[in-house]
Tab-separated table of C-alpha atoms (C1' of nucleotides) in Angstrom:
chain	number	residue	atom	x	y	z
R	1	UNK	CA	-45.952	69.504	173.295
R	2	UNK	CA	-47.738	67.364	175.736
R	3	UNK	CA	-50.087	68.006	178.439
R	4	UNK	CA	-52.933	70.544	177.571
R	5	UNK	CA	-52.267	69.457	174.174
R	6	UNK	CA	-54.647	70.798	171.553
R	7	UNK	CA	-56.339	73.470	173.164
R	8	UNK	CA	-53.066	75.067	174.428
R	9	UNK	CA	-51.578	74.785	170.758
R	10	UNK	CA	-54.671	76.613	169.790
R	11	UNK	CA	-54.145	79.213	172.048
R	12	UNK	CA	-50.620	79.664	171.381
R	13	UNK	CA	-51.217	79.570	167.454
R	14	UNK	CA	-53.906	82.051	167.718
R	15	UNK	CA	-51.388	84.380	169.326
R	16	UNK	CA	-49.014	83.510	166.718
R	17	UNK	CA	-51.207	84.029	163.766
R	18	UNK	CA	-52.375	87.243	164.881
R	19	UNK	CA	-49.062	88.464	165.402
R	20	UNK	CA	-47.824	87.502	162.014
R	21	UNK	CA	-50.932	89.004	160.441
R	22	UNK	CA	-50.497	92.083	161.779
R	23	UNK	CA	-46.956	92.404	161.105
R	24	UNK	CA	-47.240	91.580	157.351
R	25	UNK	CA	-50.398	93.547	156.995
R	26	UNK	CA	-48.782	96.613	158.169
R	27	UNK	CA	-45.711	96.068	156.235
R	28	UNK	CA	-47.792	95.356	153.304
R	29	UNK	CA	-50.398	98.048	153.487
R	30	UNK	CA	-48.747	100.896	155.303
R	31	UNK	CA	-51.156	101.210	158.148
R	32	UNK	CA	-51.759	99.146	161.347
R	33	UNK	CA	-54.837	96.950	161.579
R	34	UNK	CA	-56.298	99.192	164.036
R	35	UNK	CA	-55.982	102.107	161.949
R	36	UNK	CA	-57.498	100.202	159.160
R	37	UNK	CA	-60.360	99.313	161.103
R	38	UNK	CA	-61.068	102.813	162.131
R	39	UNK	CA	-60.661	103.988	158.577
R	40	UNK	CA	-63.126	100.969	157.134
R	41	UNK	CA	-65.636	102.139	159.849
R	42	UNK	CA	-65.402	105.641	158.748
R	43	UNK	CA	-65.703	104.659	155.080
R	44	UNK	CA	-69.116	103.016	155.733
R	45	UNK	CA	-70.490	105.670	157.941
R	46	UNK	CA	-70.116	109.176	156.821
R	47	UNK	CA	-70.252	110.762	160.291
R	48	UNK	CA	-69.856	109.485	163.600
R	49	UNK	CA	-68.936	110.391	167.121
R	50	UNK	CA	-65.823	109.074	168.561
R	51	UNK	CA	-67.423	107.307	171.511
R	52	UNK	CA	-69.449	105.386	168.655
R	53	UNK	CA	-66.805	104.555	166.970
R	54	UNK	CA	-64.661	103.526	169.834
R	55	UNK	CA	-67.551	101.047	170.640
R	56	UNK	CA	-67.202	99.350	167.202
R	57	UNK	CA	-63.692	99.050	166.708
R	58	UNK	CA	-62.559	97.182	169.813
R	59	UNK	CA	-59.747	99.726	171.141
R	60	UNK	CA	-59.568	102.078	173.990
R	61	UNK	CA	-60.888	105.511	173.849
R	62	UNK	CA	-57.642	107.053	174.432
R	63	UNK	CA	-56.068	105.208	171.618
R	64	UNK	CA	-59.202	106.074	169.373
R	65	UNK	CA	-58.167	109.920	170.363
R	66	UNK	CA	-54.597	109.544	169.392
R	67	UNK	CA	-55.385	107.864	166.178
R	68	UNK	CA	-57.959	110.611	165.284
R	69	UNK	CA	-55.681	113.286	166.152
R	70	UNK	CA	-52.892	111.846	163.668
R	71	UNK	CA	-55.415	111.186	161.151
R	72	UNK	CA	-56.603	114.826	161.296
R	73	UNK	CA	-53.105	116.426	161.538
R	74	UNK	CA	-52.268	114.388	158.056
R	75	UNK	CA	-55.866	115.676	156.861
R	76	UNK	CA	-57.431	112.610	156.169
R	77	UNK	CA	-60.343	113.154	158.523
R	78	UNK	CA	-61.898	116.378	160.002
R	79	UNK	CA	-63.293	116.538	163.592
R	80	UNK	CA	-65.764	118.872	164.892
R	81	UNK	CA	-68.489	119.373	167.435
R	82	UNK	CA	-71.914	120.247	167.037
R	83	UNK	CA	-74.207	122.556	168.612
R	84	UNK	CA	-76.666	120.440	170.639
R	85	UNK	CA	-73.681	118.776	172.645
R	86	UNK	CA	-70.388	120.302	172.989
R	87	UNK	CA	-69.048	117.199	174.285
R	88	UNK	CA	-68.776	114.747	171.676
R	89	UNK	CA	-66.733	115.248	168.852
R	90	UNK	CA	-67.747	114.149	165.477
R	91	UNK	CA	-65.517	112.596	162.826
R	92	UNK	CA	-65.295	112.433	159.070
R	93	UNK	CA	-63.519	111.415	156.171
R	94	UNK	CA	-62.101	113.993	154.125
R	95	UNK	CA	-63.720	113.700	150.593
R	96	UNK	CA	-60.305	113.336	149.043
R	97	UNK	CA	-58.908	110.976	151.186
R	98	UNK	CA	-62.166	108.748	150.835
R	99	UNK	CA	-61.659	108.151	147.239
R	100	UNK	CA	-57.742	107.302	148.133
R	101	UNK	CA	-58.830	104.941	150.882
R	102	UNK	CA	-61.253	103.075	148.792
R	103	UNK	CA	-58.743	102.471	146.060
R	104	UNK	CA	-56.376	101.414	149.012
R	105	UNK	CA	-59.052	98.919	150.344
R	106	UNK	CA	-58.925	97.217	146.927
R	107	UNK	CA	-55.452	96.240	147.675
R	108	UNK	CA	-56.030	95.058	151.234
R	109	UNK	CA	-58.958	92.742	149.983
R	110	UNK	CA	-56.430	91.056	148.066
R	111	UNK	CA	-54.174	90.739	151.042
R	112	UNK	CA	-57.036	89.000	153.215
R	113	UNK	CA	-57.668	86.885	150.300
R	114	UNK	CA	-54.157	85.806	150.038
R	115	UNK	CA	-54.110	84.767	153.812
R	116	UNK	CA	-57.313	82.983	153.447
R	117	UNK	CA	-56.243	81.099	150.255
R	118	UNK	CA	-57.280	77.336	149.977
R	119	UNK	CA	-60.334	77.503	152.080
R	120	UNK	CA	-63.599	76.612	150.670
R	121	UNK	CA	-66.580	78.787	151.368
R	122	UNK	CA	-68.070	76.199	153.697
R	123	UNK	CA	-64.676	76.120	155.786
R	124	UNK	CA	-64.422	79.954	155.744
R	125	UNK	CA	-68.169	80.039	157.382
R	126	UNK	CA	-66.944	77.434	159.713
R	127	UNK	CA	-63.803	79.298	160.668
R	128	UNK	CA	-65.862	82.269	161.561
R	129	UNK	CA	-68.222	80.732	163.463
R	130	UNK	CA	-65.602	78.957	165.427
R	131	UNK	CA	-63.884	82.278	166.035
R	132	UNK	CA	-67.096	83.926	167.020
R	133	UNK	CA	-67.700	80.875	169.555
R	134	UNK	CA	-64.315	81.474	171.211
R	135	UNK	CA	-65.198	85.255	171.314
R	136	UNK	CA	-68.340	84.290	173.231
R	137	UNK	CA	-66.718	81.887	175.384
R	138	UNK	CA	-64.341	84.426	176.491
R	139	UNK	CA	-66.830	87.130	177.650
R	140	UNK	CA	-68.276	84.205	179.570
R	141	UNK	CA	-65.004	83.578	181.310
R	142	UNK	CA	-64.941	87.093	182.226
R	143	UNK	CA	-68.455	86.962	184.216
R	144	UNK	CA	-67.532	83.760	186.095
R	145	UNK	CA	-64.692	85.833	187.276
R	146	UNK	CA	-62.411	82.426	187.489
R	147	UNK	CA	-61.531	82.031	190.959
R	148	UNK	CA	-58.833	84.620	191.468
R	149	UNK	CA	-56.710	83.159	194.341
R	150	UNK	CA	-53.449	83.557	193.094
R	151	UNK	CA	-52.389	87.040	191.936
R	152	UNK	CA	-48.736	87.333	192.522
R	153	UNK	CA	-46.956	89.458	190.115
R	154	UNK	CA	-44.512	87.410	188.269
R	155	UNK	CA	-46.200	83.914	188.065
Z	1	UNK	CA	-71.116	94.397	156.370
Z	2	UNK	CA	-70.845	93.876	152.680
Z	3	UNK	CA	-68.052	93.554	150.088
Z	4	UNK	CA	-65.070	91.273	151.141
Z	5	UNK	CA	-67.849	89.618	153.487
Z	6	UNK	CA	-66.505	86.585	155.164
Z	7	UNK	CA	-62.938	86.708	154.650
Z	8	UNK	CA	-62.753	90.318	155.917
Z	9	UNK	CA	-65.054	89.437	158.553
Z	10	UNK	CA	-62.548	86.468	159.693
Z	11	UNK	CA	-59.623	88.918	159.616
Z	12	UNK	CA	-61.515	91.475	161.992
Z	13	UNK	CA	-62.602	88.720	164.148
Z	14	UNK	CA	-59.430	87.159	164.445
Z	15	UNK	CA	-58.025	90.434	165.729
Z	16	UNK	CA	-60.898	91.148	167.987
Z	17	UNK	CA	-60.770	87.520	169.364
Z	18	UNK	CA	-57.203	87.781	170.131
Z	19	UNK	CA	-57.377	90.975	171.732
Z	20	UNK	CA	-60.158	89.658	174.164
Z	21	UNK	CA	-58.100	86.717	174.818
Z	22	UNK	CA	-55.098	88.568	175.797
Z	23	UNK	CA	-56.850	91.056	178.016
Z	24	UNK	CA	-59.061	88.596	179.722
Z	25	UNK	CA	-55.825	86.229	180.051
Z	26	UNK	CA	-53.994	88.805	181.817
Z	27	UNK	CA	-56.512	90.059	184.119
Z	28	UNK	CA	-57.309	86.505	185.169
Z	29	UNK	CA	-53.912	85.090	185.381
Z	30	UNK	CA	-51.852	88.003	186.179
Z	31	UNK	CA	-49.101	87.944	183.432
Z	32	UNK	CA	-49.249	88.773	179.885
Z	33	UNK	CA	-49.274	85.935	177.405
Z	34	UNK	CA	-46.103	86.494	176.142
Z	35	UNK	CA	-44.442	86.169	179.551
Z	36	UNK	CA	-46.516	82.995	180.005
Z	37	UNK	CA	-45.442	81.679	176.810
Z	38	UNK	CA	-41.876	82.284	178.030
Z	39	UNK	CA	-42.342	80.286	181.260
Z	40	UNK	CA	-44.190	77.467	179.730
Z	41	UNK	CA	-41.299	76.918	177.598
Z	42	UNK	CA	-38.988	77.384	180.385
Z	43	UNK	CA	-40.935	74.709	182.194
Z	44	UNK	CA	-40.518	72.557	179.629
Z	45	UNK	CA	-36.897	72.709	178.696
Z	46	UNK	CA	-34.711	73.167	182.047
Z	47	UNK	CA	-32.188	75.114	180.410
Z	48	UNK	CA	-31.991	77.319	177.440
Z	49	UNK	CA	-30.214	79.966	175.773
Z	50	UNK	CA	-31.989	83.474	174.970
Z	51	UNK	CA	-31.580	83.021	171.581
Z	52	UNK	CA	-33.103	79.332	171.476
Z	53	UNK	CA	-36.078	80.826	173.523
Z	54	UNK	CA	-36.551	83.901	171.551
Z	55	UNK	CA	-36.865	81.679	168.553
Z	56	UNK	CA	-39.527	79.490	170.050
Z	57	UNK	CA	-41.929	82.151	171.395
Z	58	UNK	CA	-42.315	84.505	168.644
Z	59	UNK	CA	-41.204	87.959	169.942
Z	60	UNK	CA	-38.106	90.209	169.318
Z	61	UNK	CA	-34.868	89.523	170.995
Z	62	UNK	CA	-34.983	92.998	172.579
Z	63	UNK	CA	-38.398	92.171	174.353
Z	64	UNK	CA	-37.074	88.769	175.410
Z	65	UNK	CA	-34.314	90.266	177.096
Z	66	UNK	CA	-36.583	93.046	178.956
Z	67	UNK	CA	-38.804	90.157	180.215
Z	68	UNK	CA	-35.918	88.144	181.326
Z	69	UNK	CA	-34.460	90.661	183.044
Z	70	UNK	CA	-37.623	91.550	185.009
Z	71	UNK	CA	-38.152	87.651	185.725
Z	72	UNK	CA	-34.651	87.584	186.998
Z	73	UNK	CA	-35.196	90.633	189.200
Z	74	UNK	CA	-38.098	88.852	190.756
Z	75	UNK	CA	-36.283	85.983	191.590
Z	76	UNK	CA	-38.174	83.613	189.080
Z	77	UNK	CA	-35.082	82.676	186.850
Z	78	UNK	CA	-31.552	82.704	186.711
Z	79	UNK	CA	-29.225	83.703	184.158
Z	80	UNK	CA	-25.452	82.634	183.642
Z	81	UNK	CA	-23.046	82.125	181.010
Z	82	UNK	CA	-20.964	78.894	180.155
Z	83	UNK	CA	-17.332	78.483	179.752
Z	84	UNK	CA	-17.451	77.388	176.059
Z	85	UNK	CA	-19.168	80.330	174.737
Z	86	UNK	CA	-19.327	83.830	176.655
Z	87	UNK	CA	-21.980	85.037	174.332
Z	88	UNK	CA	-24.778	82.997	174.898
Z	89	UNK	CA	-26.623	83.551	178.023
Z	90	UNK	CA	-28.515	80.584	179.331
Z	91	UNK	CA	-31.613	80.771	181.495
Z	92	UNK	CA	-33.156	78.508	183.896
Z	93	UNK	CA	-36.299	78.502	186.169
Z	94	UNK	CA	-35.391	78.754	189.962
Z	95	UNK	CA	-36.613	75.464	191.649
Z	96	UNK	CA	-39.189	77.317	193.897
Z	97	UNK	CA	-40.504	79.336	191.105
Z	98	UNK	CA	-40.907	75.999	189.083
Z	99	UNK	CA	-43.126	74.584	191.449
Z	100	UNK	CA	-45.269	77.563	191.741
Z	101	UNK	CA	-45.662	78.010	188.219
Z	102	UNK	CA	-46.556	74.417	187.640
Z	103	UNK	CA	-49.373	75.121	190.241
Z	104	UNK	CA	-50.513	78.298	188.431
Z	105	UNK	CA	-50.527	76.285	184.970
Z	106	UNK	CA	-52.961	74.185	186.144
Z	107	UNK	CA	-55.466	77.295	186.508
Z	108	UNK	CA	-54.318	78.376	183.241
Z	109	UNK	CA	-55.348	75.358	181.422
Z	110	UNK	CA	-58.560	75.779	182.942
Z	111	UNK	CA	-58.770	79.071	181.293
Z	112	UNK	CA	-57.902	77.844	178.038
Z	113	UNK	CA	-60.317	74.912	178.310
Z	114	UNK	CA	-63.257	77.470	179.083
Z	115	UNK	CA	-62.321	79.645	176.015
Z	116	UNK	CA	-62.656	76.417	174.033
Z	117	UNK	CA	-65.540	75.051	175.560
Z	118	UNK	CA	-68.257	73.463	173.546
Z	119	UNK	CA	-65.753	72.369	170.730
Z	120	UNK	CA	-65.480	68.746	169.865
Z	121	UNK	CA	-62.134	67.071	169.568
Z	122	UNK	CA	-62.619	66.952	165.977
Z	123	UNK	CA	-63.499	70.662	165.758
Z	124	UNK	CA	-60.511	71.629	167.940
Z	125	UNK	CA	-58.245	69.710	165.474
Z	126	UNK	CA	-59.819	71.203	162.497
Z	127	UNK	CA	-59.427	74.534	163.963
Z	128	UNK	CA	-56.107	74.226	164.720
Z	129	UNK	CA	-55.168	73.050	161.238
Z	130	UNK	CA	-57.096	76.348	160.005
Z	131	UNK	CA	-55.124	78.412	161.951
Z	132	UNK	CA	-51.851	76.894	160.670
Z	133	UNK	CA	-53.154	77.064	157.463
Z	134	UNK	CA	-53.606	80.828	157.661
Z	135	UNK	CA	-50.159	81.249	159.243
Z	136	UNK	CA	-48.542	79.525	156.319
Z	137	UNK	CA	-50.377	81.668	153.889
Z	138	UNK	CA	-49.419	84.658	155.758
Z	139	UNK	CA	-45.615	83.598	155.063
Z	140	UNK	CA	-45.917	83.030	151.768
Z	141	UNK	CA	-47.515	86.555	151.033
Z	142	UNK	CA	-44.534	87.868	152.600
Z	143	UNK	CA	-42.546	86.214	149.928
Z	144	UNK	CA	-44.404	87.143	147.201
Z	145	UNK	CA	-44.015	90.616	148.151
Z	146	UNK	CA	-47.532	91.802	147.318
Z	147	UNK	CA	-46.800	94.759	144.659
Z	148	UNK	CA	-46.069	97.559	147.041
Z	149	UNK	CA	-46.920	100.810	144.977
Z	150	UNK	CA	-48.813	102.687	147.400
Z	151	UNK	CA	-46.877	103.390	150.639
Z	152	UNK	CA	-48.157	106.622	151.788
Z	153	UNK	CA	-48.057	107.198	155.652
Z	154	UNK	CA	-51.757	107.487	156.505
Z	155	UNK	CA	-53.893	105.536	154.117
D	1	DC	C1'	-79.499	128.978	190.450
D	2	DG	C1'	-76.052	125.312	192.702
D	3	DT	C1'	-74.796	120.862	193.152
D	4	DC	C1'	-74.361	116.244	191.560
D	5	DA	C1'	-73.964	112.633	188.514
D	6	DA	C1'	-73.262	111.099	183.749
D	7	DT	C1'	-71.243	111.397	179.468
D	8	DG	C1'	-67.335	112.402	176.125
D	9	DT	C1'	-62.452	113.387	175.323
D	10	DT	C1'	-58.137	113.971	176.548
D	11	DT	C1'	-53.677	113.512	179.235
D	12	DG	C1'	-50.306	111.382	181.812
D	13	DA	C1'	-48.114	107.111	183.566
D	14	DT	C1'	-46.888	102.514	182.339
D	15	DA	C1'	-46.290	98.396	179.363
D	16	DC	C1'	-44.704	96.159	175.708
D	17	DG	C1'	-43.219	95.358	170.986
D	18	DT	C1'	-40.501	96.834	167.156
D	19	DC	C1'	-36.276	98.486	164.563
D	20	DA	C1'	-31.644	99.920	164.462
D	21	DA	C1'	-27.352	100.613	166.426
D	22	DT	C1'	-23.938	98.978	169.690
D	23	DA	C1'	-20.879	95.797	172.165
D	24	DA	C1'	-18.787	91.913	173.406
D	25	DT	C1'	-17.156	87.139	172.212
D	26	DA	C1'	-16.058	83.455	168.597
D	27	DC	C1'	-14.157	81.852	164.803
D	28	DA	C1'	-12.016	81.121	159.967
D	29	DG	C1'	-8.512	82.672	156.696
D	30	DT	C1'	-4.275	84.638	155.651
O	1	DA	C1'	-1.500	86.931	165.789
O	2	DC	C1'	-4.457	89.842	162.941
O	3	DT	C1'	-8.718	91.126	160.388
O	4	DG	C1'	-13.171	90.545	158.960
O	5	DT	C1'	-17.499	88.451	159.931
O	6	DA	C1'	-21.253	86.140	162.166
O	7	DT	C1'	-23.665	85.442	166.507
O	8	DT	C1'	-25.645	86.730	170.837
O	9	DA	C1'	-27.292	90.246	173.802
O	10	DT	C1'	-28.112	94.517	174.977
O	11	DT	C1'	-29.874	99.564	174.675
O	12	DG	C1'	-32.194	103.647	172.778
O	13	DA	C1'	-35.649	105.567	169.914
O	14	DC	C1'	-40.205	105.111	168.936
O	15	DG	C1'	-45.184	103.696	168.274
O	16	DT	C1'	-49.180	102.226	170.393
O	17	DA	C1'	-52.075	99.879	173.720
O	18	DT	C1'	-53.965	100.314	178.474
O	19	DC	C1'	-55.818	102.283	182.936
O	20	DA	C1'	-56.649	106.085	185.772
O	21	DA	C1'	-57.245	110.545	186.643
O	22	DA	C1'	-58.498	115.132	184.910
O	23	DC	C1'	-61.531	118.163	182.655
O	24	DA	C1'	-65.413	120.039	180.109
O	25	DT	C1'	-70.399	119.638	179.159
O	26	DT	C1'	-75.174	118.251	179.881
O	27	DG	C1'	-79.084	117.445	182.248
O	28	DA	C1'	-81.779	116.423	186.314
O	29	DC	C1'	-83.124	117.762	191.003
O	30	DG	C1'	-83.800	120.405	195.413
DNA sequence: CGTCAATGTTTGATACGTCAATAATACAGT
DNA sequence: ACTGTATTATTGACGTATCAAACATTGACG
């Protein structure tokens, strides 16, 4: 409750909020945020390769593979290769699932709205900008490498 | 990139930022945010029971137990029971580790500072408030239950 | 053609979080 | 003292993320 004060609190709060958000999200909507992100992307793109998808939603290729395998098994998507490149696998929503998801997205947006209730449009805009700013800063930190002297296992 | 517009973007950005943050954090500082939270709390409280600790850092009791067992094995903390209540286990940092962590925290605060660079004090304050507001909203959503008609597995 | 590097996906090992079930202790009421 | 309930910590089963290694395919080049 002292020292690093506000900044540290923000850091911690960000973690906390995110965790709560994920948890409620999942329990209210029956799918993890990651999965929703994937479906959301597929809803808007018709046909896409795994690697492209993986570039958009920010998760590991391995995780994408696993999600997609499950979604395929559940009949939500189809995966296939094309003649010109046998490496890439393409992904597409099943028509039936598509409709289903669109419906379900309506409910999702309600959820999102509620978590951001009480913000004016201006505030929302500002909030988004702040988040983007942080995101940018984070990538910069990476580049600067941040003198890594002390790398013992359990600090 | 359309419909739910800003709010959805915020939602997604929040996820993204958090993920980046955790990832860089861990790679820069050699310990997961959860573990840091635990240590941070211990640094400020001398002696605490696991359940109290678990209440502060927002993670499952099972996860706390596992972290603490590792930290104990690494010689970072001690765990012990007291005569008056044999259920509770108390946790305390080892003196040596304590000094070590304090040092390491200095670097951590640098990290946090960098990720929040370019924010004025007022903005920081506001950012924190926004996060808290969201947090509050999320808990409200929980209570309202949010009509859960559609609970199929892979939406 | 054969080799090599790049690309795209998959798998295995590992880490960490959740929930549910279990175990040990504490305590209150009869 | 005995029984039932609450508290605390632990464990097991499971889901999902990561990284690193393996694998298949492609395309370039000698």
